[in-house]
CSV table of C-alpha atoms in Angstrom, one decimal:
chain,number,residue,atom,x,y,z
A,25,UNK,CA,-18.7,-32.0,89.2
A,26,UNK,CA,-19.0,-33.9,92.6
A,27,UNK,CA,-21.5,-31.3,93.9
A,28,UNK,CA,-23.6,-31.5,90.8
A,29,UNK,CA,-23.6,-35.3,91.0
A,30,UNK,CA,-24.7,-35.2,94.6
A,31,UNK,CA,-27.5,-32.8,93.8
A,32,UNK,CA,-28.7,-35.0,91.0
A,33,UNK,CA,-28.6,-38.0,93.3
A,34,UNK,CA,-30.6,-36.1,95.9
A,35,UNK,CA,-33.2,-35.1,93.3
A,36,UNK,CA,-33.6,-38.7,92.2
A,37,UNK,CA,-34.1,-39.9,95.8
A,38,UNK,CA,-36.7,-37.2,96.4
A,39,UNK,CA,-38.5,-38.0,93.2
A,40,UNK,CA,-38.6,-41.7,94.0
A,41,UNK,CA,-39.8,-41.0,97.5
A,42,UNK,CA,-42.6,-38.8,96.1
A,43,UNK,CA,-43.6,-41.4,93.5
A,44,UNK,CA,-43.6,-44.3,96.0
A,45,UNK,CA,-45.5,-42.3,98.6
A,46,UNK,CA,-48.1,-40.9,96.2
A,47,UNK,CA,-51.5,-42.8,96.5
A,48,UNK,CA,-52.9,-44.3,93.3
A,49,UNK,CA,-56.4,-44.7,91.9
A,50,UNK,CA,-58.1,-47.9,93.0
A,51,UNK,CA,-58.5,-50.8,90.6
A,52,UNK,CA,-58.8,-54.5,90.0
A,53,UNK,CA,-56.9,-56.7,87.6
A,54,UNK,CA,-58.2,-60.2,86.9
A,55,UNK,CA,-57.8,-63.0,84.4
A,56,UNK,CA,-61.0,-65.1,84.1
A,57,UNK,CA,-61.9,-68.2,82.2
A,58,UNK,CA,-65.0,-67.8,80.0
A,59,UNK,CA,-66.5,-71.2,79.0
A,60,UNK,CA,-68.3,-71.6,75.7
A,61,UNK,CA,-71.9,-70.3,75.6
A,62,UNK,CA,-71.3,-68.6,78.9
A,63,UNK,CA,-71.3,-65.1,80.4
A,64,UNK,CA,-69.5,-63.6,83.3
A,65,UNK,CA,-70.6,-60.3,85.0
A,66,UNK,CA,-69.0,-58.1,87.6
A,67,UNK,CA,-70.5,-55.4,89.7
A,68,UNK,CA,-69.0,-52.2,91.3
A,69,UNK,CA,-70.8,-49.6,93.4
A,70,UNK,CA,-69.7,-46.1,92.4
A,71,UNK,CA,-70.6,-42.6,93.5
A,72,UNK,CA,-71.7,-39.9,91.0
A,73,UNK,CA,-69.0,-38.1,89.1
A,74,UNK,CA,-66.4,-40.9,89.5
A,75,UNK,CA,-64.2,-41.8,86.6
A,76,UNK,CA,-63.6,-45.4,85.8
A,77,UNK,CA,-61.8,-47.2,82.9
A,78,UNK,CA,-62.3,-50.7,81.7
A,79,UNK,CA,-59.5,-52.3,79.7
A,80,UNK,CA,-59.8,-55.9,78.5
A,81,UNK,CA,-58.1,-58.3,76.1
A,82,UNK,CA,-58.7,-61.9,75.1
A,83,UNK,CA,-55.6,-64.0,75.8
A,84,UNK,CA,-56.6,-67.3,74.3
A,85,UNK,CA,-59.4,-69.3,72.8
A,86,UNK,CA,-61.2,-69.3,69.4
A,87,UNK,CA,-60.6,-66.2,67.4
A,88,UNK,CA,-59.5,-64.3,70.5
A,89,UNK,CA,-62.8,-62.3,70.6
A,90,UNK,CA,-65.5,-61.6,73.1
A,91,UNK,CA,-68.7,-59.6,73.6
A,92,UNK,CA,-68.6,-56.9,76.3
A,93,UNK,CA,-71.1,-54.4,77.6
A,94,UNK,CA,-71.4,-52.0,80.6
A,95,UNK,CA,-74.7,-51.0,82.2
A,96,UNK,CA,-75.4,-48.2,84.7
A,97,UNK,CA,-77.5,-48.6,87.8
A,98,UNK,CA,-80.7,-47.8,85.8
A,99,UNK,CA,-80.0,-50.7,83.4
A,100,UNK,CA,-79.0,-48.4,80.6
A,101,UNK,CA,-76.3,-49.8,78.3
A,102,UNK,CA,-73.4,-47.2,78.2
A,103,UNK,CA,-71.0,-49.4,76.3
A,104,UNK,CA,-71.4,-52.5,74.0
A,105,UNK,CA,-69.1,-54.2,71.6
A,106,UNK,CA,-69.3,-57.6,69.9
A,107,UNK,CA,-66.5,-59.9,69.0
A,108,UNK,CA,-63.7,-57.6,70.1
A,109,UNK,CA,-60.2,-58.8,70.8
A,110,UNK,CA,-59.3,-55.9,73.1
A,111,UNK,CA,-60.6,-52.4,73.9
A,112,UNK,CA,-60.6,-49.6,76.5
A,113,UNK,CA,-63.7,-47.8,77.8
A,114,UNK,CA,-63.3,-44.7,80.0
A,115,UNK,CA,-66.4,-43.2,81.5
A,116,UNK,CA,-67.4,-40.7,84.2
A,117,UNK,CA,-70.5,-41.8,86.2
A,118,UNK,CA,-73.6,-39.7,86.0
A,119,UNK,CA,-75.7,-41.5,88.6
A,120,UNK,CA,-74.8,-43.2,91.9
A,121,UNK,CA,-75.3,-47.0,92.2
A,122,UNK,CA,-74.1,-50.4,91.1
A,123,UNK,CA,-72.5,-50.5,87.6
A,124,UNK,CA,-72.3,-53.8,85.8
A,125,UNK,CA,-69.9,-55.0,83.1
A,126,UNK,CA,-70.1,-58.4,81.5
A,127,UNK,CA,-68.1,-60.5,79.1
A,128,UNK,CA,-70.1,-62.9,76.9
A,129,UNK,CA,-68.9,-65.9,75.0
A,130,UNK,CA,-72.5,-67.0,74.2
A,131,UNK,CA,-71.9,-66.8,70.4
A,132,UNK,CA,-69.2,-69.5,70.7
A,133,UNK,CA,-70.2,-73.2,70.9
A,134,UNK,CA,-66.9,-75.0,71.3
A,135,UNK,CA,-64.1,-72.6,72.3
A,136,UNK,CA,-63.2,-71.5,75.8
A,137,UNK,CA,-61.8,-68.0,76.3
A,138,UNK,CA,-59.4,-66.5,78.8
A,139,UNK,CA,-60.0,-62.8,79.3
A,140,UNK,CA,-57.8,-60.3,81.1
A,141,UNK,CA,-59.4,-57.1,82.3
A,142,UNK,CA,-58.2,-54.0,84.3
A,143,UNK,CA,-60.9,-52.0,86.0
A,144,UNK,CA,-59.6,-48.7,87.4
A,145,UNK,CA,-61.7,-46.4,89.5
A,146,UNK,CA,-61.0,-42.7,90.4
A,147,UNK,CA,-58.8,-40.0,89.1
A,148,UNK,CA,-55.1,-40.3,89.7
A,149,UNK,CA,-54.1,-38.0,92.6
A,150,UNK,CA,-51.3,-35.5,92.0
A,151,UNK,CA,-47.9,-36.8,93.0
A,152,UNK,CA,-47.0,-33.4,94.7
A,153,UNK,CA,-49.0,-31.7,97.5
A,154,UNK,CA,-51.3,-28.9,96.2
A,155,UNK,CA,-50.1,-29.4,92.7
A,156,UNK,CA,-53.5,-28.6,91.2
A,157,UNK,CA,-54.0,-25.4,93.2
A,158,UNK,CA,-50.6,-23.8,92.6
A,159,UNK,CA,-50.3,-20.5,90.9
A,160,UNK,CA,-46.5,-20.6,90.5
A,161,UNK,CA,-44.5,-22.6,88.0
A,162,UNK,CA,-43.1,-26.0,89.0
A,163,UNK,CA,-39.5,-26.1,90.1
A,164,UNK,CA,-36.9,-28.1,88.2
A,165,UNK,CA,-37.1,-30.9,90.7
A,166,UNK,CA,-40.9,-31.0,90.7
A,167,UNK,CA,-40.9,-31.0,86.9
A,168,UNK,CA,-38.5,-33.9,86.9
A,169,UNK,CA,-40.7,-35.8,89.4
A,170,UNK,CA,-43.7,-35.3,87.1
A,171,UNK,CA,-41.8,-36.5,84.1
A,172,UNK,CA,-40.5,-39.5,85.8
A,173,UNK,CA,-44.0,-40.4,87.1
A,174,UNK,CA,-45.4,-40.2,83.6
A,175,UNK,CA,-42.6,-42.3,82.2
A,176,UNK,CA,-43.1,-44.9,84.9
A,177,UNK,CA,-46.8,-45.1,84.1
A,178,UNK,CA,-45.9,-45.6,80.4
A,179,UNK,CA,-43.5,-48.4,81.3
A,180,UNK,CA,-46.1,-50.1,83.4
A,181,UNK,CA,-48.6,-49.9,80.6
A,182,UNK,CA,-46.0,-51.3,78.1
A,183,UNK,CA,-45.1,-54.1,80.4
A,184,UNK,CA,-48.7,-55.1,80.8
A,185,UNK,CA,-49.3,-55.0,77.0
A,186,UNK,CA,-46.2,-57.1,76.2
A,187,UNK,CA,-47.1,-59.6,79.0
A,188,UNK,CA,-50.5,-60.1,77.5
A,189,UNK,CA,-49.0,-60.3,74.0
A,190,UNK,CA,-46.6,-62.9,75.2
A,191,UNK,CA,-49.4,-65.0,76.8
A,192,UNK,CA,-51.4,-64.7,73.6
A,193,UNK,CA,-48.5,-65.7,71.4
A,194,UNK,CA,-47.7,-68.6,73.7
A,195,UNK,CA,-51.3,-69.8,73.5
A,196,UNK,CA,-51.2,-69.6,69.7
A,197,UNK,CA,-47.9,-71.4,69.5
A,198,UNK,CA,-49.2,-74.2,71.7
A,199,UNK,CA,-52.4,-74.4,69.6
A,200,UNK,CA,-50.3,-74.5,66.4
A,201,UNK,CA,-48.0,-77.2,67.8
A,202,UNK,CA,-51.0,-79.3,68.7
A,203,UNK,CA,-52.4,-79.0,65.2
A,204,UNK,CA,-49.0,-79.9,63.7
A,205,UNK,CA,-48.8,-82.9,66.0
A,206,UNK,CA,-52.2,-84.2,65.0
A,207,UNK,CA,-51.5,-83.6,61.3
A,208,UNK,CA,-48.2,-85.5,61.6
A,209,UNK,CA,-49.9,-88.4,63.3
A,210,UNK,CA,-52.6,-88.4,60.6
A,211,UNK,CA,-50.0,-88.4,57.8
A,212,UNK,CA,-48.2,-91.3,59.5
A,213,UNK,CA,-51.4,-93.3,59.7
A,214,UNK,CA,-52.2,-92.6,56.0
A,215,UNK,CA,-48.7,-93.6,54.9
A,216,UNK,CA,-49.0,-96.8,56.9
A,217,UNK,CA,-52.3,-97.7,55.4
A,218,UNK,CA,-51.1,-96.8,51.8
A,219,UNK,CA,-48.0,-98.9,52.3
A,220,UNK,CA,-50.0,-102.0,53.5
A,221,UNK,CA,-52.4,-101.5,50.6
A,222,UNK,CA,-49.5,-101.4,48.1
A,223,UNK,CA,-48.0,-104.6,49.5
A,224,UNK,CA,-51.3,-106.3,49.4
A,225,UNK,CA,-51.9,-105.1,45.8
A,226,UNK,CA,-48.5,-106.4,44.6
A,227,UNK,CA,-49.0,-109.7,46.4
A,228,UNK,CA,-52.3,-110.2,44.6
A,229,UNK,CA,-50.7,-109.7,41.2
A,230,UNK,CA,-48.1,-112.4,41.9
A,231,UNK,CA,-50.8,-114.7,43.2
A,232,UNK,CA,-53.0,-114.3,40.1
A,233,UNK,CA,-49.9,-114.9,37.8
A,234,UNK,CA,-49.0,-118.1,39.7
A,235,UNK,CA,-52.6,-119.4,39.5
A,236,UNK,CA,-52.6,-118.7,35.7
A,237,UNK,CA,-49.3,-120.6,35.2
A,238,UNK,CA,-50.5,-123.6,37.0
A,239,UNK,CA,-53.7,-123.8,34.9
A,240,UNK,CA,-51.8,-123.6,31.6
A,241,UNK,CA,-49.3,-126.4,32.5
A,242,UNK,CA,-52.2,-128.7,33.4
């Protein structure tokens, strides 16, 4: 039992060392503010045959939608979506040059948007040396490392998704709280005006009755 536990511990240490030492694909994560009737574009120079993935999601503003399109170096539109809340676009480049991807809020006149995007470039390298060129099956330790690596990637994606959902829900809650506050202030003002109107109306009834009584006695 002790020997088996020590072996498992060693396997975990080796797997973590391999995962931490493995280089990852290059990428950029940004959260940008997109004013109303505005557009933001980003540019990236890429070689031919390189894979890239664009993930984006609107965190706050309006109906949580945005226009997005991607152009290759020749000006050809390879991706275009209108009024999307979130999406993912994987692509492998066919020509070398500067690729452009833009987020547009030009269809909105009043609402500002906050957009999160993750632009990943390149294929993820293998976590083990010569893994793609091996002719023999993976050992138990190597298989465990691959499984852990895939699970960690899944955890990272889930954390990013839930973090964005939390930010979006918080924005909606703050917006709803503001609307409720304005509605409460409006109701208070209406009740105040109605109360004053009722008092003035009742006062006018008594004034007319008193005037009529004075005229009759005379």
